[in-house]
Amino acid sequence: MRNVIVVGCGRVGSRLAGMLSDNGANVCVIDRKAEAFNNLGRNFNGSTVQGLGYDEDTLVKAGVEDSDVVAAVTESDNANLMVTEVASRLYGVPHVIARLYNHDHERA
């Protein structure tokens, strides 16, 4: 079973978390706003953590040390890049994905 953290629980993050969970992944969703978790729906069987996705304490609560994948899909390119940097460099997460709106950031 894969352990996945999804940072951002908007339209994209909630759908991604739901699909991964439905396919057997152990999913934890991080969002800074508690009300964002309402987007997950009733059938979501993963966990949630309120906080900033690039904050080390928040990531540890979400299980970053045992995660196979971290997907950062907030509305902020900078936040998404920070999440992936922290997850990959500090915690050695093997697969990190950042949703980017500005294609100039792809080289980061």
Backbone as XML, in Angstrom:
<?xml version="1.0"?>
<chain id="A" units="angstrom">
  <residue number="1" name="MET">
    <atom name="N" x="0.848" y="-1.185" z="0.000"/>
    <atom name="CA" x="0.000" y="0.000" z="0.000"/>
    <atom name="C" x="0.888" y="1.241" z="0.000"/>
  </residue>
  <residue number="2" name="ARG">
    <atom name="N" x="0.549" y="2.188" z="-0.815"/>
    <atom name="CA" x="1.298" y="3.443" z="-0.878"/>
    <atom name="C" x="0.782" y="4.430" z="0.160"/>
  </residue>
  <residue number="3" name="ASN">
    <atom name="N" x="1.707" y="5.158" z="0.759"/>
    <atom name="CA" x="1.371" y="6.242" z="1.675"/>
    <atom name="C" x="1.548" y="7.548" z="0.920"/>
  </residue>
  <residue number="4" name="VAL">
    <atom name="N" x="0.468" y="8.303" z="0.813"/>
    <atom name="CA" x="0.459" y="9.514" z="0.002"/>
    <atom name="C" x="-0.023" y="10.695" z="0.835"/>
  </residue>
  <residue number="5" name="ILE">
    <atom name="N" x="0.665" y="11.824" z="0.692"/>
    <atom name="CA" x="0.212" y="13.081" z="1.276"/>
    <atom name="C" x="-0.193" y="13.994" z="0.129"/>
  </residue>
  <residue number="6" name="VAL">
    <atom name="N" x="-1.388" y="14.548" z="0.227"/>
    <atom name="CA" x="-1.867" y="15.537" z="-0.733"/>
    <atom name="C" x="-1.970" y="16.862" z="0.010"/>
  </residue>
  <residue number="7" name="VAL">
    <atom name="N" x="-1.250" y="17.862" z="-0.472"/>
    <atom name="CA" x="-1.282" y="19.181" z="0.152"/>
    <atom name="C" x="-2.161" y="20.088" z="-0.699"/>
  </residue>
  <residue number="8" name="GLY">
    <atom name="N" x="-3.241" y="20.541" z="-0.098"/>
    <atom name="CA" x="-4.228" y="21.358" z="-0.800"/>
    <atom name="C" x="-5.498" y="20.561" z="-1.000"/>
  </residue>
  <residue number="9" name="CYS">
    <atom name="N" x="-6.596" y="21.065" z="-0.467"/>
    <atom name="CA" x="-7.857" y="20.326" z="-0.527"/>
    <atom name="C" x="-8.928" y="21.122" z="-1.264"/>
  </residue>
  <residue number="10" name="GLY">
    <atom name="N" x="-8.512" y="21.748" z="-2.345"/>
    <atom name="CA" x="-9.470" y="22.411" z="-3.220"/>
    <atom name="C" x="-10.064" y="21.391" z="-4.177"/>
  </residue>
  <residue number="11" name="ARG">
    <atom name="N" x="-10.482" y="21.853" z="-5.334"/>
    <atom name="CA" x="-11.106" y="20.971" z="-6.322"/>
    <atom name="C" x="-10.151" y="19.856" z="-6.758"/>
  </residue>
  <residue number="12" name="VAL">
    <atom name="N" x="-8.929" y="20.211" z="-7.122"/>
    <atom name="CA" x="-7.967" y="19.222" z="-7.610"/>
    <atom name="C" x="-7.512" y="18.299" z="-6.484"/>
  </residue>
  <residue number="13" name="GLY">
    <atom name="N" x="-7.128" y="18.872" z="-5.357"/>
    <atom name="CA" x="-6.628" y="18.069" z="-4.249"/>
    <atom name="C" x="-7.647" y="17.100" z="-3.699"/>
  </residue>
  <residue number="14" name="SER">
    <atom name="N" x="-8.883" y="17.543" z="-3.558"/>
    <atom name="CA" x="-9.913" y="16.652" z="-3.014"/>
    <atom name="C" x="-10.218" y="15.513" z="-3.982"/>
  </residue>
  <residue number="15" name="ARG">
    <atom name="N" x="-10.240" y="15.797" z="-5.271"/>
    <atom name="CA" x="-10.485" y="14.730" z="-6.257"/>
    <atom name="C" x="-9.315" y="13.756" z="-6.306"/>
  </residue>
  <residue number="16" name="LEU">
    <atom name="N" x="-8.103" y="14.281" z="-6.278"/>
    <atom name="CA" x="-6.919" y="13.431" z="-6.280"/>
    <atom name="C" x="-6.906" y="12.531" z="-5.052"/>
  </residue>
  <residue number="17" name="ALA">
    <atom name="N" x="-7.154" y="13.106" z="-3.887"/>
    <atom name="CA" x="-7.171" y="12.327" z="-2.647"/>
    <atom name="C" x="-8.240" y="11.248" z="-2.696"/>
  </residue>
  <residue number="18" name="GLY">
    <atom name="N" x="-9.409" y="11.583" z="-3.189"/>
    <atom name="CA" x="-10.483" y="10.607" z="-3.290"/>
    <atom name="C" x="-10.145" y="9.464" z="-4.225"/>
  </residue>
  <residue number="19" name="MET">
    <atom name="N" x="-9.578" y="9.777" z="-5.380"/>
    <atom name="CA" x="-9.213" y="8.735" z="-6.345"/>
    <atom name="C" x="-8.128" y="7.822" z="-5.787"/>
  </residue>
  <residue number="20" name="LEU">
    <atom name="N" x="-7.116" y="8.408" z="-5.161"/>
    <atom name="CA" x="-6.044" y="7.597" z="-4.585"/>
    <atom name="C" x="-6.567" y="6.703" z="-3.470"/>
  </residue>
  <residue number="21" name="SER">
    <atom name="N" x="-7.402" y="7.259" z="-2.626"/>
    <atom name="CA" x="-7.988" y="6.500" z="-1.527"/>
    <atom name="C" x="-8.858" y="5.359" z="-2.052"/>
  </residue>
  <residue number="22" name="ASP">
    <atom name="N" x="-9.661" y="5.646" z="-3.071"/>
    <atom name="CA" x="-10.516" y="4.617" z="-3.668"/>
    <atom name="C" x="-9.707" y="3.476" z="-4.274"/>
  </residue>
  <residue number="23" name="ASN">
    <atom name="N" x="-8.463" y="3.778" z="-4.667"/>
    <atom name="CA" x="-7.604" y="2.764" z="-5.278"/>
    <atom name="C" x="-6.642" y="2.123" z="-4.283"/>
  </residue>
  <residue number="24" name="GLY">
    <atom name="N" x="-6.914" y="2.278" z="-2.992"/>
    <atom name="CA" x="-6.172" y="1.553" z="-1.972"/>
    <atom name="C" x="-5.007" y="2.271" z="-1.335"/>
  </residue>
  <residue number="25" name="ALA">
    <atom name="N" x="-4.746" y="3.504" z="-1.708"/>
    <atom name="CA" x="-3.644" y="4.239" z="-1.082"/>
    <atom name="C" x="-4.057" y="4.731" z="0.300"/>
  </residue>
  <residue number="26" name="ASN">
    <atom name="N" x="-3.086" y="4.830" z="1.170"/>
    <atom name="CA" x="-3.274" y="5.418" z="2.492"/>
    <atom name="C" x="-3.004" y="6.913" z="2.328"/>
  </residue>
  <residue number="27" name="VAL">
    <atom name="N" x="-4.053" y="7.735" z="2.355"/>
    <atom name="CA" x="-3.952" y="9.147" z="1.993"/>
    <atom name="C" x="-4.173" y="10.048" z="3.203"/>
  </residue>
  <residue number="28" name="CYS">
    <atom name="N" x="-3.299" y="11.042" z="3.327"/>
    <atom name="CA" x="-3.494" y="12.114" z="4.301"/>
    <atom name="C" x="-3.521" y="13.424" z="3.532"/>
  </residue>
  <residue number="29" name="VAL">
    <atom name="N" x="-4.508" y="14.257" z="3.817"/>
    <atom name="CA" x="-4.659" y="15.545" z="3.148"/>
    <atom name="C" x="-4.324" y="16.658" z="4.129"/>
  </residue>
  <residue number="30" name="ILE">
    <atom name="N" x="-3.508" y="17.596" z="3.667"/>
    <atom name="CA" x="-3.154" y="18.774" z="4.454"/>
    <atom name="C" x="-3.783" y="19.996" z="3.798"/>
  </residue>
  <residue number="31" name="ASP">
    <atom name="N" x="-4.389" y="20.849" z="4.605"/>
    <atom name="CA" x="-4.852" y="22.148" z="4.122"/>
    <atom name="C" x="-4.803" y="23.119" z="5.287"/>
  </residue>
  <residue number="32" name="ARG">
    <atom name="N" x="-4.590" y="24.383" z="4.979"/>
    <atom name="CA" x="-4.521" y="25.387" z="6.048"/>
    <atom name="C" x="-5.890" y="25.764" z="6.572"/>
  </residue>
  <residue number="33" name="LYS">
    <atom name="N" x="-6.941" y="25.483" z="5.807"/>
    <atom name="CA" x="-8.302" y="25.822" z="6.210"/>
    <atom name="C" x="-9.086" y="24.546" z="6.518"/>
  </residue>
  <residue number="34" name="ALA">
    <atom name="N" x="-9.602" y="24.448" z="7.724"/>
    <atom name="CA" x="-10.351" y="23.256" z="8.127"/>
    <atom name="C" x="-11.577" y="23.029" z="7.251"/>
  </residue>
  <residue number="35" name="GLU">
    <atom name="N" x="-12.236" y="24.107" z="6.832"/>
    <atom name="CA" x="-13.454" y="23.948" z="6.026"/>
    <atom name="C" x="-13.166" y="23.354" z="4.649"/>
  </residue>
  <residue number="36" name="ALA">
    <atom name="N" x="-11.928" y="23.402" z="4.205"/>
    <atom name="CA" x="-11.579" y="22.812" z="2.907"/>
    <atom name="C" x="-11.791" y="21.304" z="2.903"/>
  </residue>
  <residue number="37" name="PHE">
    <atom name="N" x="-11.700" y="20.679" z="4.064"/>
    <atom name="CA" x="-11.875" y="19.225" z="4.135"/>
    <atom name="C" x="-13.298" y="18.800" z="3.794"/>
  </residue>
  <residue number="38" name="ASN">
    <atom name="N" x="-14.237" y="19.739" z="3.811"/>
    <atom name="CA" x="-15.604" y="19.428" z="3.382"/>
    <atom name="C" x="-15.645" y="19.015" z="1.918"/>
  </residue>
  <residue number="39" name="ASN">
    <atom name="N" x="-14.640" y="19.401" z="1.141"/>
    <atom name="CA" x="-14.571" y="19.019" z="-0.271"/>
    <atom name="C" x="-14.327" y="17.528" z="-0.471"/>
  </residue>
  <residue number="40" name="LEU">
    <atom name="N" x="-13.878" y="16.842" z="0.559"/>
    <atom name="CA" x="-13.525" y="15.432" z="0.419"/>
    <atom name="C" x="-14.733" y="14.511" z="0.274"/>
  </residue>
  <residue number="41" name="GLY">
    <atom name="N" x="-15.842" y="14.904" z="0.784"/>
    <atom name="CA" x="-17.019" y="14.049" z="0.690"/>
    <atom name="C" x="-17.056" y="12.990" z="1.776"/>
  </residue>
  <residue number="42" name="ARG">
    <atom name="N" x="-18.172" y="12.321" z="1.861"/>
    <atom name="CA" x="-18.405" y="11.351" z="2.945"/>
    <atom name="C" x="-17.640" y="10.048" z="2.784"/>
  </residue>
  <residue number="43" name="ASN">
    <atom name="N" x="-17.324" y="9.671" z="1.563"/>
    <atom name="CA" x="-16.697" y="8.373" z="1.320"/>
    <atom name="C" x="-15.186" y="8.372" z="1.495"/>
  </residue>
  <residue number="44" name="PHE">
    <atom name="N" x="-14.588" y="9.527" z="1.711"/>
    <atom name="CA" x="-13.134" y="9.587" z="1.887"/>
    <atom name="C" x="-12.760" y="8.882" z="3.179"/>
  </residue>
  <residue number="45" name="ASN">
    <atom name="N" x="-11.841" y="7.924" z="3.089"/>
    <atom name="CA" x="-11.483" y="7.165" z="4.293"/>
    <atom name="C" x="-10.041" y="7.408" z="4.736"/>
  </residue>
  <residue number="46" name="GLY">
    <atom name="N" x="-9.449" y="8.507" z="4.262"/>
    <atom name="CA" x="-8.106" y="8.856" z="4.695"/>
    <atom name="C" x="-8.146" y="9.762" z="5.913"/>
  </residue>
  <residue number="47" name="SER">
    <atom name="N" x="-7.041" y="10.440" z="6.148"/>
    <atom name="CA" x="-6.949" y="11.340" z="7.296"/>
    <atom name="C" x="-6.682" y="12.767" z="6.820"/>
  </residue>
  <residue number="48" name="THR">
    <atom name="N" x="-6.840" y="13.705" z="7.736"/>
    <atom name="CA" x="-6.624" y="15.115" z="7.424"/>
    <atom name="C" x="-5.791" y="15.768" z="8.519"/>
  </residue>
  <residue number="49" name="VAL">
    <atom name="N" x="-5.017" y="16.767" z="8.112"/>
    <atom name="CA" x="-4.232" y="17.566" z="9.048"/>
    <atom name="C" x="-4.373" y="19.021" z="8.630"/>
  </residue>
  <residue number="50" name="GLN">
    <atom name="N" x="-4.778" y="19.864" z="9.566"/>
    <atom name="CA" x="-4.870" y="21.291" z="9.276"/>
    <atom name="C" x="-3.522" y="21.936" z="9.549"/>
  </residue>
  <residue number="51" name="GLY">
    <atom name="N" x="-3.026" y="22.686" z="8.572"/>
    <atom name="CA" x="-1.755" y="23.372" z="8.734"/>
    <atom name="C" x="-1.161" y="23.730" z="7.392"/>
  </residue>
  <residue number="52" name="LEU">
    <atom name="N" x="0.035" y="24.270" z="7.428"/>
    <atom name="CA" x="0.746" y="24.628" z="6.207"/>
    <atom name="C" x="1.542" y="23.425" z="5.726"/>
  </residue>
  <residue number="53" name="GLY">
    <atom name="N" x="1.422" y="23.118" z="4.465"/>
    <atom name="CA" x="2.042" y="21.918" z="3.914"/>
    <atom name="C" x="3.551" y="21.938" z="3.869"/>
  </residue>
  <residue number="54" name="TYR">
    <atom name="N" x="4.168" y="23.102" z="3.992"/>
    <atom name="CA" x="5.628" y="23.170" z="3.999"/>
    <atom name="C" x="6.185" y="23.263" z="5.417"/>
  </residue>
  <residue number="55" name="ASP">
    <atom name="N" x="5.311" y="23.259" z="6.414"/>
    <atom name="CA" x="5.735" y="23.293" z="7.809"/>
    <atom name="C" x="6.142" y="21.883" z="8.236"/>
  </residue>
  <residue number="56" name="GLU">
    <atom name="N" x="7.329" y="21.749" z="8.789"/>
    <atom name="CA" x="7.835" y="20.427" z="9.153"/>
    <atom name="C" x="6.940" y="19.710" z="10.161"/>
  </residue>
  <residue number="57" name="ASP">
    <atom name="N" x="6.448" y="20.415" z="11.171"/>
    <atom name="CA" x="5.580" y="19.780" z="12.165"/>
    <atom name="C" x="4.305" y="19.252" z="11.520"/>
  </residue>
  <residue number="58" name="THR">
    <atom name="N" x="3.751" y="20.023" z="10.601"/>
    <atom name="CA" x="2.540" y="19.595" z="9.899"/>
    <atom name="C" x="2.822" y="18.356" z="9.063"/>
  </residue>
  <residue number="59" name="LEU">
    <atom name="N" x="3.931" y="18.363" z="8.340"/>
    <atom name="CA" x="4.285" y="17.206" z="7.513"/>
    <atom name="C" x="4.523" y="15.954" z="8.358"/>
  </residue>
  <residue number="60" name="VAL">
    <atom name="N" x="5.160" y="16.126" z="9.504"/>
    <atom name="CA" x="5.394" y="14.971" z="10.385"/>
    <atom name="C" x="4.061" y="14.420" z="10.894"/>
  </residue>
  <residue number="61" name="LYS">
    <atom name="N" x="3.132" y="15.296" z="11.283"/>
    <atom name="CA" x="1.803" y="14.837" z="11.718"/>
    <atom name="C" x="1.099" y="14.063" z="10.611"/>
  </residue>
  <residue number="62" name="ALA">
    <atom name="N" x="1.351" y="14.460" z="9.366"/>
    <atom name="CA" x="0.718" y="13.804" z="8.220"/>
    <atom name="C" x="1.414" y="12.502" z="7.837"/>
  </residue>
  <residue number="63" name="GLY">
    <atom name="N" x="2.575" y="12.234" z="8.424"/>
    <atom name="CA" x="3.269" y="10.984" z="8.150"/>
    <atom name="C" x="4.316" y="11.048" z="7.056"/>
  </residue>
  <residue number="64" name="VAL">
    <atom name="N" x="4.933" y="12.204" z="6.868"/>
    <atom name="CA" x="5.901" y="12.371" z="5.784"/>
    <atom name="C" x="7.064" y="11.388" z="5.870"/>
  </residue>
  <residue number="65" name="GLU">
    <atom name="N" x="7.432" y="10.995" z="7.079"/>
    <atom name="CA" x="8.584" y="10.106" z="7.245"/>
    <atom name="C" x="8.350" y="8.724" z="6.650"/>
  </residue>
  <residue number="66" name="ASP">
    <atom name="N" x="7.092" y="8.341" z="6.471"/>
    <atom name="CA" x="6.750" y="7.042" z="5.890"/>
    <atom name="C" x="6.061" y="7.169" z="4.538"/>
  </residue>
  <residue number="67" name="SER">
    <atom name="N" x="6.086" y="8.355" z="3.951"/>
    <atom name="CA" x="5.353" y="8.586" z="2.706"/>
    <atom name="C" x="6.166" y="8.178" z="1.486"/>
  </residue>
  <residue number="68" name="ASP">
    <atom name="N" x="5.452" y="7.637" z="0.515"/>
    <atom name="CA" x="6.039" y="7.290" z="-0.775"/>
    <atom name="C" x="5.885" y="8.436" z="-1.767"/>
  </residue>
  <residue number="69" name="VAL">
    <atom name="N" x="4.820" y="9.222" z="-1.586"/>
    <atom name="CA" x="4.483" y="10.289" z="-2.528"/>
    <atom name="C" x="3.964" y="11.500" z="-1.761"/>
  </residue>
  <residue number="70" name="VAL">
    <atom name="N" x="4.386" y="12.690" z="-2.187"/>
    <atom name="CA" x="3.788" y="13.940" z="-1.728"/>
    <atom name="C" x="3.393" y="14.726" z="-2.971"/>
  </residue>
  <residue number="71" name="ALA">
    <atom name="N" x="2.121" y="15.088" z="-3.052"/>
    <atom name="CA" x="1.612" y="15.891" z="-4.161"/>
    <atom name="C" x="1.139" y="17.226" z="-3.611"/>
  </residue>
  <residue number="72" name="ALA">
    <atom name="N" x="1.760" y="18.302" z="-4.065"/>
    <atom name="CA" x="1.400" y="19.650" z="-3.621"/>
    <atom name="C" x="0.559" y="20.306" z="-4.707"/>
  </residue>
  <residue number="73" name="VAL">
    <atom name="N" x="-0.716" y="20.507" z="-4.411"/>
    <atom name="CA" x="-1.657" y="21.002" z="-5.418"/>
    <atom name="C" x="-2.453" y="22.203" z="-4.901"/>
  </residue>
  <residue number="74" name="THR">
    <atom name="N" x="-1.781" y="23.076" z="-4.154"/>
    <atom name="CA" x="-2.440" y="24.295" z="-3.686"/>
    <atom name="C" x="-2.535" y="25.275" z="-4.852"/>
  </residue>
  <residue number="75" name="GLU">
    <atom name="N" x="-3.076" y="26.450" z="-4.592"/>
    <atom name="CA" x="-3.184" y="27.474" z="-5.633"/>
    <atom name="C" x="-1.935" y="28.343" z="-5.728"/>
  </residue>
  <residue number="76" name="SER">
    <atom name="N" x="-0.911" y="28.029" z="-4.958"/>
    <atom name="CA" x="0.310" y="28.833" z="-4.925"/>
    <atom name="C" x="1.508" y="28.034" z="-5.433"/>
  </residue>
  <residue number="77" name="ASP">
    <atom name="N" x="2.099" y="28.487" z="-6.532"/>
    <atom name="CA" x="3.308" y="27.837" z="-7.039"/>
    <atom name="C" x="4.406" y="27.817" z="-5.984"/>
  </residue>
  <residue number="78" name="ASN">
    <atom name="N" x="4.603" y="28.948" z="-5.304"/>
    <atom name="CA" x="5.665" y="29.026" z="-4.300"/>
    <atom name="C" x="5.447" y="28.029" z="-3.173"/>
  </residue>
  <residue number="79" name="ALA">
    <atom name="N" x="4.230" y="27.941" z="-2.681"/>
    <atom name="CA" x="3.936" y="26.979" z="-1.616"/>
    <atom name="C" x="4.159" y="25.558" z="-2.113"/>
  </residue>
  <residue number="80" name="ASN">
    <atom name="N" x="3.708" y="25.259" z="-3.320"/>
    <atom name="CA" x="3.866" y="23.909" z="-3.862"/>
    <atom name="C" x="5.336" y="23.541" z="-4.016"/>
  </residue>
  <residue number="81" name="LEU">
    <atom name="N" x="6.143" y="24.474" z="-4.493"/>
    <atom name="CA" x="7.574" y="24.205" z="-4.626"/>
    <atom name="C" x="8.243" y="24.036" z="-3.267"/>
  </residue>
  <residue number="82" name="MET">
    <atom name="N" x="7.827" y="24.832" z="-2.282"/>
    <atom name="CA" x="8.389" y="24.689" z="-0.937"/>
    <atom name="C" x="8.040" y="23.330" z="-0.342"/>
  </residue>
  <residue number="83" name="VAL">
    <atom name="N" x="6.804" y="22.889" z="-0.532"/>
    <atom name="CA" x="6.382" y="21.578" z="-0.030"/>
    <atom name="C" x="7.264" y="20.483" z="-0.617"/>
  </residue>
  <residue number="84" name="THR">
    <atom name="N" x="7.454" y="20.510" z="-1.926"/>
    <atom name="CA" x="8.228" y="19.440" z="-2.558"/>
    <atom name="C" x="9.700" y="19.488" z="-2.151"/>
  </residue>
  <residue number="85" name="GLU">
    <atom name="N" x="10.239" y="20.681" z="-1.952"/>
    <atom name="CA" x="11.626" y="20.795" z="-1.492"/>
    <atom name="C" x="11.793" y="20.197" z="-0.096"/>
  </residue>
  <residue number="86" name="VAL">
    <atom name="N" x="10.913" y="20.567" z="0.815"/>
    <atom name="CA" x="10.998" y="20.053" z="2.184"/>
    <atom name="C" x="10.816" y="18.534" z="2.188"/>
  </residue>
  <residue number="87" name="ALA">
    <atom name="N" x="9.819" y="18.050" z="1.465"/>
    <atom name="CA" x="9.535" y="16.611" z="1.457"/>
    <atom name="C" x="10.689" y="15.808" z="0.868"/>
  </residue>
  <residue number="88" name="SER">
    <atom name="N" x="11.262" y="16.287" z="-0.223"/>
    <atom name="CA" x="12.317" y="15.508" z="-0.878"/>
    <atom name="C" x="13.671" y="15.670" z="-0.198"/>
  </residue>
  <residue number="89" name="ARG">
    <atom name="N" x="14.033" y="16.894" z="0.141"/>
    <atom name="CA" x="15.376" y="17.122" z="0.682"/>
    <atom name="C" x="15.514" y="16.794" z="2.165"/>
  </residue>
  <residue number="90" name="LEU">
    <atom name="N" x="14.503" y="17.143" z="2.952"/>
    <atom name="CA" x="14.611" y="16.897" z="4.391"/>
    <atom name="C" x="14.127" y="15.512" z="4.799"/>
  </residue>
  <residue number="91" name="TYR">
    <atom name="N" x="13.157" y="14.972" z="4.060"/>
    <atom name="CA" x="12.563" y="13.700" z="4.471"/>
    <atom name="C" x="12.774" y="12.576" z="3.466"/>
  </residue>
  <residue number="92" name="GLY">
    <atom name="N" x="13.402" y="12.866" z="2.346"/>
    <atom name="CA" x="13.730" y="11.819" z="1.380"/>
    <atom name="C" x="12.541" y="11.145" z="0.728"/>
  </residue>
  <residue number="93" name="VAL">
    <atom name="N" x="11.427" y="11.843" z="0.615"/>
    <atom name="CA" x="10.253" y="11.262" z="-0.047"/>
    <atom name="C" x="10.637" y="10.997" z="-1.505"/>
  </residue>
  <residue number="94" name="PRO">
    <atom name="N" x="10.473" y="9.750" z="-1.965"/>
    <atom name="CA" x="10.968" y="9.400" z="-3.300"/>
    <atom name="C" x="10.228" y="10.034" z="-4.474"/>
  </residue>
  <residue number="95" name="HIS">
    <atom name="N" x="8.958" y="10.334" z="-4.312"/>
    <atom name="CA" x="8.174" y="10.895" z="-5.415"/>
    <atom name="C" x="7.457" y="12.153" z="-4.932"/>
  </residue>
  <residue number="96" name="VAL">
    <atom name="N" x="7.831" y="13.298" z="-5.492"/>
    <atom name="CA" x="7.176" y="14.557" z="-5.149"/>
    <atom name="C" x="6.652" y="15.205" z="-6.427"/>
  </residue>
  <residue number="97" name="ILE">
    <atom name="N" x="5.464" y="15.772" z="-6.321"/>
    <atom name="CA" x="4.797" y="16.378" z="-7.466"/>
    <atom name="C" x="4.292" y="17.746" z="-7.040"/>
  </residue>
  <residue number="98" name="ALA">
    <atom name="N" x="4.547" y="18.759" z="-7.865"/>
    <atom name="CA" x="4.059" y="20.110" z="-7.588"/>
    <atom name="C" x="3.198" y="20.579" z="-8.752"/>
  </residue>
  <residue number="99" name="ARG">
    <atom name="N" x="2.002" y="21.013" z="-8.441"/>
    <atom name="CA" x="1.146" y="21.643" z="-9.445"/>
    <atom name="C" x="1.641" y="23.074" z="-9.628"/>
  </residue>
  <residue number="100" name="LEU">
    <atom name="N" x="1.914" y="23.450" z="-10.888"/>
    <atom name="CA" x="2.426" y="24.783" z="-11.175"/>
    <atom name="C" x="1.552" y="25.488" z="-12.195"/>
  </residue>
  <residue number="101" name="TYR">
    <atom name="N" x="1.278" y="26.744" z="-11.921"/>
    <atom name="CA" x="0.512" y="27.577" z="-12.839"/>
    <atom name="C" x="1.443" y="28.335" z="-13.780"/>
  </residue>
  <residue number="102" name="ASN">
    <atom name="N" x="2.570" y="28.779" z="-13.272"/>
    <atom name="CA" x="3.542" y="29.537" z="-14.053"/>
    <atom name="C" x="4.589" y="28.565" z="-14.586"/>
  </residue>
  <residue number="103" name="HIS">
    <atom name="N" x="4.614" y="28.367" z="-15.879"/>
    <atom name="CA" x="5.524" y="27.391" z="-16.481"/>
    <atom name="C" x="6.992" y="27.770" z="-16.323"/>
  </residue>
  <residue number="104" name="ASP">
    <atom name="N" x="7.281" y="29.020" z="-16.008"/>
    <atom name="CA" x="8.666" y="29.419" z="-15.749"/>
    <atom name="C" x="9.213" y="28.759" z="-14.489"/>
  </residue>
  <residue number="105" name="HIS">
    <atom name="N" x="8.329" y="28.326" z="-13.598"/>
    <atom name="CA" x="8.753" y="27.668" z="-12.357"/>
    <atom name="C" x="9.097" y="26.203" z="-12.556"/>
  </residue>
  <residue number="106" name="GLU">
    <atom name="N" x="8.823" y="25.644" z="-13.714"/>
    <atom name="CA" x="9.063" y="24.220" z="-13.948"/>
    <atom name="C" x="10.526" y="23.845" z="-13.793"/>
  </residue>
  <residue number="107" name="ARG">
    <atom name="N" x="11.416" y="24.764" z="-14.018"/>
    <atom name="CA" x="12.845" y="24.476" z="-13.929"/>
    <atom name="C" x="13.353" y="24.471" z="-12.497"/>
  </residue>
  <residue number="108" name="ALA">
    <atom name="N" x="12.544" y="24.887" z="-11.562"/>
    <atom name="CA" x="12.976" y="24.994" z="-10.157"/>
    <atom name="C" x="13.172" y="23.636" z="-9.532"/>
  </residue>
</chain>
